[in-house]
Short mmCIF file of C-alpha atoms and ligand atoms in Angstrom, two decimals:
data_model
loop_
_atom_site.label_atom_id
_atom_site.label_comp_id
_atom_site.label_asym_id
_atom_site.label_seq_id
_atom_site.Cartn_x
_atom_site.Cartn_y
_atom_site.Cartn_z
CA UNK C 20 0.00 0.00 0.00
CA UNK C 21 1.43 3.46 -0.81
CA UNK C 22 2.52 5.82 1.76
CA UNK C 23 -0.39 8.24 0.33
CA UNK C 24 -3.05 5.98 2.10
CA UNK C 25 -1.83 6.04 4.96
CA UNK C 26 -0.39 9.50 5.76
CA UNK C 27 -2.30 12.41 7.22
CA UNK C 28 -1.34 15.72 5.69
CA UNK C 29 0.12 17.60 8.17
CA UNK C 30 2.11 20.74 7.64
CA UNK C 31 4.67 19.54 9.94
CA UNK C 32 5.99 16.88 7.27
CA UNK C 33 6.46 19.38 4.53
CA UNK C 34 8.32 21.68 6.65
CA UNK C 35 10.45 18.33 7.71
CA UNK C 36 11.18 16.89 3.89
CA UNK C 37 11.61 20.63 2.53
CA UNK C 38 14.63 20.50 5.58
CA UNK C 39 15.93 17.56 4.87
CA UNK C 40 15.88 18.14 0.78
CA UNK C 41 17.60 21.67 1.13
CA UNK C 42 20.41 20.26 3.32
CA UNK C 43 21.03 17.56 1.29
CA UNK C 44 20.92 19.97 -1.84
CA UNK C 45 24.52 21.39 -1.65
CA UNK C 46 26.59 17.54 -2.27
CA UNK C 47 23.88 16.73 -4.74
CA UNK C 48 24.43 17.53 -8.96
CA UNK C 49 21.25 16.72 -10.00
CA UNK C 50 17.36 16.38 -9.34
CA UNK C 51 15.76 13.57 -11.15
CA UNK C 52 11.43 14.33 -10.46
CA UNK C 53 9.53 11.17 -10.79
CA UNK C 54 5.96 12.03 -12.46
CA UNK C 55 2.76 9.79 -13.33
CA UNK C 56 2.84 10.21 -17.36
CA UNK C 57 -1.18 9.74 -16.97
CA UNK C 58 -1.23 13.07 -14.77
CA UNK C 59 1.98 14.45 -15.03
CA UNK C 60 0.28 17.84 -13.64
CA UNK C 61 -1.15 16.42 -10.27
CA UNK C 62 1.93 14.10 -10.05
CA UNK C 63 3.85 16.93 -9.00
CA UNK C 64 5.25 18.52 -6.25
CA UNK C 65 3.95 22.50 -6.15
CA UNK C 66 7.05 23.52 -3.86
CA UNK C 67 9.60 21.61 -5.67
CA UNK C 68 11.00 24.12 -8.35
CA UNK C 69 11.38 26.39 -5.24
CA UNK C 70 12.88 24.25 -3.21
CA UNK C 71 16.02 22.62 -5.63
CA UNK C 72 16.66 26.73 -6.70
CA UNK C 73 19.00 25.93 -10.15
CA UNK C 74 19.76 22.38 -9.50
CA UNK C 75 19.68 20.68 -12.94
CA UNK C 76 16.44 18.76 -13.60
CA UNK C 77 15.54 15.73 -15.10
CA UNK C 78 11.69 14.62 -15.41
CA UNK C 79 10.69 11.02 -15.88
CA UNK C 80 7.27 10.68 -17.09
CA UNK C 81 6.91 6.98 -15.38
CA UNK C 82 3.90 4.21 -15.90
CA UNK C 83 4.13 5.57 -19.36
CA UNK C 84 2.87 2.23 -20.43
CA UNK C 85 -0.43 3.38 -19.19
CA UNK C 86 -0.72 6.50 -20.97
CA UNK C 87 -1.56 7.65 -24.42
CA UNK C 88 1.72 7.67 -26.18
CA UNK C 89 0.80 10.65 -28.12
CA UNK C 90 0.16 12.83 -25.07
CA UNK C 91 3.27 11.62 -23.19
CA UNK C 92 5.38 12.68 -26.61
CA UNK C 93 3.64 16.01 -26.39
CA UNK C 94 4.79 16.19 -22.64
CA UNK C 95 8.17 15.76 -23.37
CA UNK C 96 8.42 18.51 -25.88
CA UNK C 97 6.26 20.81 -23.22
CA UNK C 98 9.44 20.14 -20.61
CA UNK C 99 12.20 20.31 -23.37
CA UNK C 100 10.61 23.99 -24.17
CA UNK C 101 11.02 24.74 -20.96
CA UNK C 102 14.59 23.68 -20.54
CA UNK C 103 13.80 20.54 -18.92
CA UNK C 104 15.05 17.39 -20.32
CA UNK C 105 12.30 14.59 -20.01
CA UNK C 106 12.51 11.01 -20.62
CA UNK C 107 9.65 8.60 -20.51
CA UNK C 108 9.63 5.45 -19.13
CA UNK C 109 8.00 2.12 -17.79
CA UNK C 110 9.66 1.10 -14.68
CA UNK C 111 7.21 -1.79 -14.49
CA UNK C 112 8.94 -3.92 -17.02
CA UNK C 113 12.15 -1.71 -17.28
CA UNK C 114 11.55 0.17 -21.11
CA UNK C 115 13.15 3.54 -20.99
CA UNK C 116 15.25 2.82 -17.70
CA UNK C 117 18.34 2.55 -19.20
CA UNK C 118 18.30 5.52 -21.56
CA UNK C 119 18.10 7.38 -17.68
CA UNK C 120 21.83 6.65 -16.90
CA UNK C 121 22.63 8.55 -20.42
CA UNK C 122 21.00 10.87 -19.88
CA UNK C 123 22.05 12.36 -16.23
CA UNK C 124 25.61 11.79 -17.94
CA UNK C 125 24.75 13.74 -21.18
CA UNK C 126 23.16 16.87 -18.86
CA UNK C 127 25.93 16.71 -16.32
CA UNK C 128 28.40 16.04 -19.09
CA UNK C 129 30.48 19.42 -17.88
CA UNK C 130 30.76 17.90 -14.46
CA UNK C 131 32.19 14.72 -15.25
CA UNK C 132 34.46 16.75 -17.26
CA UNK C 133 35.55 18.99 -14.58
CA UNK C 134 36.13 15.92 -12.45
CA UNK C 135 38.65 14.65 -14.94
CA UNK C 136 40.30 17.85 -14.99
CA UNK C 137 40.82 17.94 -11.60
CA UNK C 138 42.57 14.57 -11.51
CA UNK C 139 38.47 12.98 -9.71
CA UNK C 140 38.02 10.74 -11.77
CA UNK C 141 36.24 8.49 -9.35
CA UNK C 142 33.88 10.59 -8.08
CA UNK C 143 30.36 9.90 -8.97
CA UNK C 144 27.49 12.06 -10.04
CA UNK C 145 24.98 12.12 -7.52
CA UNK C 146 20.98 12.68 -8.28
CA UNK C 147 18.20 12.99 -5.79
CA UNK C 148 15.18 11.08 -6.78
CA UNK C 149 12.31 12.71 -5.66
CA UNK C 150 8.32 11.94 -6.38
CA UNK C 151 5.25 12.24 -4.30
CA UNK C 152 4.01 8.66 -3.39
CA UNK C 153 2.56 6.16 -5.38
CA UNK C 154 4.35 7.50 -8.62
CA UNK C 155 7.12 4.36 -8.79
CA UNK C 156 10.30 5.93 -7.28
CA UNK C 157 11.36 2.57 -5.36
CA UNK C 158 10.49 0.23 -8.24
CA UNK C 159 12.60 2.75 -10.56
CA UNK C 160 15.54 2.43 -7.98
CA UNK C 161 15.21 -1.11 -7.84
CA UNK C 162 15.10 -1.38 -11.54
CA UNK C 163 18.20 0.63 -12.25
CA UNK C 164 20.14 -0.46 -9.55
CA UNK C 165 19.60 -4.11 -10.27
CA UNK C 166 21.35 -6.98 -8.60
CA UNK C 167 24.46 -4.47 -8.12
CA UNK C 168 22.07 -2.23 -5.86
CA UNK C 169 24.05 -1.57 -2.68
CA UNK C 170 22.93 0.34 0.25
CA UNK C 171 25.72 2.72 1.06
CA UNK C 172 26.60 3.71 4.50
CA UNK C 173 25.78 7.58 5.50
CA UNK C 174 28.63 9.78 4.43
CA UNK C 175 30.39 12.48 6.23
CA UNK C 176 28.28 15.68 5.80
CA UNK C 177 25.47 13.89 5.34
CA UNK C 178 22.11 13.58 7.10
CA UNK C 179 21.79 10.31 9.28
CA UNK C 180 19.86 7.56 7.60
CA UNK C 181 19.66 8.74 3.95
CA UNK C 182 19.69 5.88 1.76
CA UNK C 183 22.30 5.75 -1.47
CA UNK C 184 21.82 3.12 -3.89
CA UNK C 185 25.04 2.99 -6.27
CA UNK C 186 23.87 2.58 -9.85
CA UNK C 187 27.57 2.44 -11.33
CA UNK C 188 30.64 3.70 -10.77
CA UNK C 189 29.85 7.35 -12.12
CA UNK C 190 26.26 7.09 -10.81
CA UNK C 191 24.80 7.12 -7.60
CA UNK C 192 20.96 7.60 -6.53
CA UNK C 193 19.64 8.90 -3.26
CA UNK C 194 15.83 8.63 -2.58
CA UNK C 195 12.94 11.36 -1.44
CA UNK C 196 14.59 12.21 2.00
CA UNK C 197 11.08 12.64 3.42
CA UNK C 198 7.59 12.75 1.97
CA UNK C 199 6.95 14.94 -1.08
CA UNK C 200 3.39 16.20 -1.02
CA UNK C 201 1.26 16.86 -4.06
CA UNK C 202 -1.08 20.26 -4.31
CA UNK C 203 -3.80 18.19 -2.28
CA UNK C 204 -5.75 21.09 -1.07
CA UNK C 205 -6.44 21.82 -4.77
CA UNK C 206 -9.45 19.61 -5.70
CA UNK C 207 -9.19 18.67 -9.20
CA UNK C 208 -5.52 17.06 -8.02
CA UNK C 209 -7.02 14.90 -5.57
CA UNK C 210 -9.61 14.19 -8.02
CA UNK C 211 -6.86 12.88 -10.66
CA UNK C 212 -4.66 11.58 -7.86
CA UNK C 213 -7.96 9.12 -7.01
CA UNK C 214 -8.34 8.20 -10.31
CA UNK C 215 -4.85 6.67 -10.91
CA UNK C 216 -5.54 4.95 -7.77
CA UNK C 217 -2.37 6.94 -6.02
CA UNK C 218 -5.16 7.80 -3.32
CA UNK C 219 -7.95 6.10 -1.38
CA UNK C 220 -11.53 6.13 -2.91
CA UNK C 221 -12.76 6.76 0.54
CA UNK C 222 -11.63 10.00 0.77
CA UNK C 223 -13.43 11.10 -1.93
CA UNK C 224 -17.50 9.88 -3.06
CA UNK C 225 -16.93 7.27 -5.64
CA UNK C 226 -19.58 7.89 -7.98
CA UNK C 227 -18.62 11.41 -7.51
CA UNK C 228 -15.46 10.19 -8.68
CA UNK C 229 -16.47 8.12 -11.48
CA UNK C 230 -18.96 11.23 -12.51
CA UNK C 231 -15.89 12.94 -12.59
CA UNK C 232 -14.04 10.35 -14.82
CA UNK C 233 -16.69 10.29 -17.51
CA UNK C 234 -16.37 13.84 -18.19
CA UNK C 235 -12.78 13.38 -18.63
CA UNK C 236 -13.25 10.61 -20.81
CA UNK C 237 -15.83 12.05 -22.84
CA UNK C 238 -13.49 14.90 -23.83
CA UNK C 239 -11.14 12.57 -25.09
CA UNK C 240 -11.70 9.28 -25.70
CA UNK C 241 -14.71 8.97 -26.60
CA UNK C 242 -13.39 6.04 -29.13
CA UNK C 243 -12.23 4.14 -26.42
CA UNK C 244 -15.50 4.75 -24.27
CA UNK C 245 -17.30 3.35 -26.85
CA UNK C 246 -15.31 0.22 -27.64
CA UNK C 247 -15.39 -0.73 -24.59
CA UNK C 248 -18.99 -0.36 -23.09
CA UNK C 249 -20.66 0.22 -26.11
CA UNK C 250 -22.39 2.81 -28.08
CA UNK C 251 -22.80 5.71 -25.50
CA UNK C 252 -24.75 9.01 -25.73
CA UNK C 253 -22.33 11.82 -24.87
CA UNK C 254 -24.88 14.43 -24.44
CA UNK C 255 -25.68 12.87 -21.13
CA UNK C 256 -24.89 14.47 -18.06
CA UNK C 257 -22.21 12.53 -15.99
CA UNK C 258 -25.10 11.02 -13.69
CA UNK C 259 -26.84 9.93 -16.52
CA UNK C 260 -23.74 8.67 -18.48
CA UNK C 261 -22.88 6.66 -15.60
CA UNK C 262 -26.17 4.82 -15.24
CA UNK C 263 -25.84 4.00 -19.03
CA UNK C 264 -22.58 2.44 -18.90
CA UNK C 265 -23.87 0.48 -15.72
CA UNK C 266 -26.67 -0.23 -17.06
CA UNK C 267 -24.61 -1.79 -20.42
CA UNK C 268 -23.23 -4.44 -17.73
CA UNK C 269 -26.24 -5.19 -16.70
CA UNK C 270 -25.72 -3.50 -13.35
CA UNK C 271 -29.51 -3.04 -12.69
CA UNK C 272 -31.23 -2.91 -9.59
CA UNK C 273 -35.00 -3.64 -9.01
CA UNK C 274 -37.03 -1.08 -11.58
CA UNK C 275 -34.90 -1.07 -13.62
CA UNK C 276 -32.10 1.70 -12.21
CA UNK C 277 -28.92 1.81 -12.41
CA UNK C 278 -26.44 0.74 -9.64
CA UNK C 279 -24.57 3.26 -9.97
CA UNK C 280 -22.00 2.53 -6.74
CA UNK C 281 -21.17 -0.54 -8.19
CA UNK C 282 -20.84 1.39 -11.59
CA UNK C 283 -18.92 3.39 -10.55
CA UNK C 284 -15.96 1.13 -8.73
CA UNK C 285 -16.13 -1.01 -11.89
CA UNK C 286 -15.27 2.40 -13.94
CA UNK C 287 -12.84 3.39 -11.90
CA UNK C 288 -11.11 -0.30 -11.51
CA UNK C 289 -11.37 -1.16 -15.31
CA UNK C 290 -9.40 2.75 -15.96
CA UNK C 291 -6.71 1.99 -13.32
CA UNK C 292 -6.52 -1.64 -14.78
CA UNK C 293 -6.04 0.33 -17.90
CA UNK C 294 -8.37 -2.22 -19.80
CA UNK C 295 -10.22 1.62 -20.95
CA UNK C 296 -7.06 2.17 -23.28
CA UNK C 297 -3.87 3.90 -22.93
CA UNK C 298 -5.24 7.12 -21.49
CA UNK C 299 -3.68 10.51 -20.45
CA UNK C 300 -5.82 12.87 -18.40
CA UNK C 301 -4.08 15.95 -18.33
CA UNK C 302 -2.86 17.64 -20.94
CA UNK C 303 -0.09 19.94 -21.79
CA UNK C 304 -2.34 22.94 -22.25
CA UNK C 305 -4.41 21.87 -19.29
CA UNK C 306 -4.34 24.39 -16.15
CA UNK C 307 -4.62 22.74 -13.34
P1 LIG F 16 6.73 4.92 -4.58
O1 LIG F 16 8.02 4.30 -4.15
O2 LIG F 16 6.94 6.18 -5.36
O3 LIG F 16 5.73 5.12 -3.48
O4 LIG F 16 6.01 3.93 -5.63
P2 LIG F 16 6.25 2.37 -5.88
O5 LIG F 16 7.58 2.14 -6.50
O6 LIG F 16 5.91 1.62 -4.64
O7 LIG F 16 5.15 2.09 -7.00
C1 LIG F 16 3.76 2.25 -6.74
C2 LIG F 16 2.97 1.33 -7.65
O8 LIG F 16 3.15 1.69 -9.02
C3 LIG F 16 3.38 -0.15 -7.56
O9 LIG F 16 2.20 -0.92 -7.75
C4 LIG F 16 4.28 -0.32 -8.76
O10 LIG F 16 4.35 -1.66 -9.21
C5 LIG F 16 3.58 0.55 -9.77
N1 LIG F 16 4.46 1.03 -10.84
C6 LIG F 16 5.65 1.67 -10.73
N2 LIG F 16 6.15 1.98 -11.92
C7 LIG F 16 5.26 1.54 -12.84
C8 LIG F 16 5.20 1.60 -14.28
O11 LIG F 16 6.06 2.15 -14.96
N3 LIG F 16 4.10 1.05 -14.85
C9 LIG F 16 3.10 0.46 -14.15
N4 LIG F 16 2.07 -0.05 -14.81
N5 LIG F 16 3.12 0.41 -12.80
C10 LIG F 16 4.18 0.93 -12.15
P3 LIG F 16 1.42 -1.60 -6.57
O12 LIG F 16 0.09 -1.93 -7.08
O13 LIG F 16 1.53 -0.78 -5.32
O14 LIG F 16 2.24 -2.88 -6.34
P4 LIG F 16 2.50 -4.08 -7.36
O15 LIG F 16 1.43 -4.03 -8.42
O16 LIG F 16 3.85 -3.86 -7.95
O17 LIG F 16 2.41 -5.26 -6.49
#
């Protein structure tokens, strides 16, 4: 279960990672932000730019064999206009992971350099790996460290208890010192954020939720809709749209209504189970 569902949001633990990320910051050479490629807007951490000041970024749009291809392409152009390299990848079965390594070595390509110069040659680059929970940041470590993954012990300098995986001799990873929040007192981010499944249903009214969903999904991908439950009549209201895809599996209750609770968990399980399609829900022109 993710941290996410069982944490309560207090200030307290922002104040505490935000600490612990800023001290860390200074023996650190690069940031590499862990995102969910299906909401790579809600994924995020609000404070984060703020926080790492000019640290060099990387962006990993993960689970990215969940999302629609097209958007996630369209997502990495978005962060390359903004000066933010962006690679996509599926830590799940390991596609993309290795083109990471390259990467942190092609951005912090003058470092390495330097280090040469300066006769440190075995001095490794170091990159924070930071994500709000739920987005994949251990299986990514555990993917790219492999077999060789070795817990190192805390340095000198260094907070107590941080754990460094070594990746390779030039490469080593440190995870989220802390909990990194998402913008959770903005509603349409806990919306999407329940949707992926990255938090509980209970915190938020599932048909509400699934309501929610359809609009989405009608914007979109309508095709997929469709294909899946059936012809559909998008000028429905949610409610109504709802009760017609429940009522497509036969999720009728006596006269004839919908059950709409139980059409809505099947909505929401068969998106997260990504048997809908390949799906984005944000978009790069999306303000959320
Ligand atoms: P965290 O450290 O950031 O909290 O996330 P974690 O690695 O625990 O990953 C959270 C969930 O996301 C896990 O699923 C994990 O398998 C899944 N996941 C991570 N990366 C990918 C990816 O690229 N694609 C897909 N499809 N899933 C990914 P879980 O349901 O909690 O566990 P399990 O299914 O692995 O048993």
């Amino acid at each position: 279960m993710s941290e996410m569902q069982n944490i309560q949001w207090f200030p307290g633990h922002m104040t505490k990672t935000k600490r612990k990320i800023a001290e860390i910051l200074p023996i650190i050479d690069a940031v590499a932000e862990i995102v969910d490629a299906r909401i790579p807007i809600s994924s995020r951490n609000p404070d984060l730019m703020g926080i790492i000041k000019d640290k060099p970024l990387l962006i990993l749009l993960n689970k990215c064999d969940m999302a629609d291809p097209k958007e996630t392409a369209k997502w990495i152009s978005f962060y390359k206009n903004k000066g933010i390299p962006a690679i996509p990848v599926d830590c799940k079965t390991g596609r993309g992971v290795s083109d990471f390594k390259d990467k942190v070595k092609e951005i912090l390509g003058d470092k390495l350099e330097s280090y040469k110069a300066k006769g440190m040659v075995g001095k490794p680059l170091r990159v924070m790996v930071v994500g709000i929970p739920n987005v994949g940041k251990s299986t990514f470590i555990n993917r790219i460290a492999g077999a060789s993954r070795l817990k190192a012990e805390n340095r000198p300098g260094v907070t107590r208890g941080n754990q460094w995986v070594t990746v390779d001799k030039q490469l080593e990873l440190l995870d989220t010192p802390g909990v990194l929040w998402p913008k959770f007192e903005d509603q349409k981010v806990g919306e999407h954020l329940a949707f992926t499944g990255a938090v509980k249903d209970a915190v938020l009214d599932t048909e509400l939720l699934a309501m929610r969903l359809l609009e989405n999904l009608s914007e979109n991908y309508r095709e997929l809709l469709t294909a899946r439950f059936g012809e559909l009549d998008f000028d429905l209201d949610s409610y109504d749209l709802l009760c017609l895809v429940g009522k497509k599996r036969g999720m009728v209750i006596r006269g004839g209504e919908t059950d709409t609770e139980r059409a809505a968990k099947m909505l929401l399980e068969e998106y997260r189970n990504c048997k809908i399609g390949k799906i984005t829900l944000e978009r790069t022109n999306d303000n959320a």
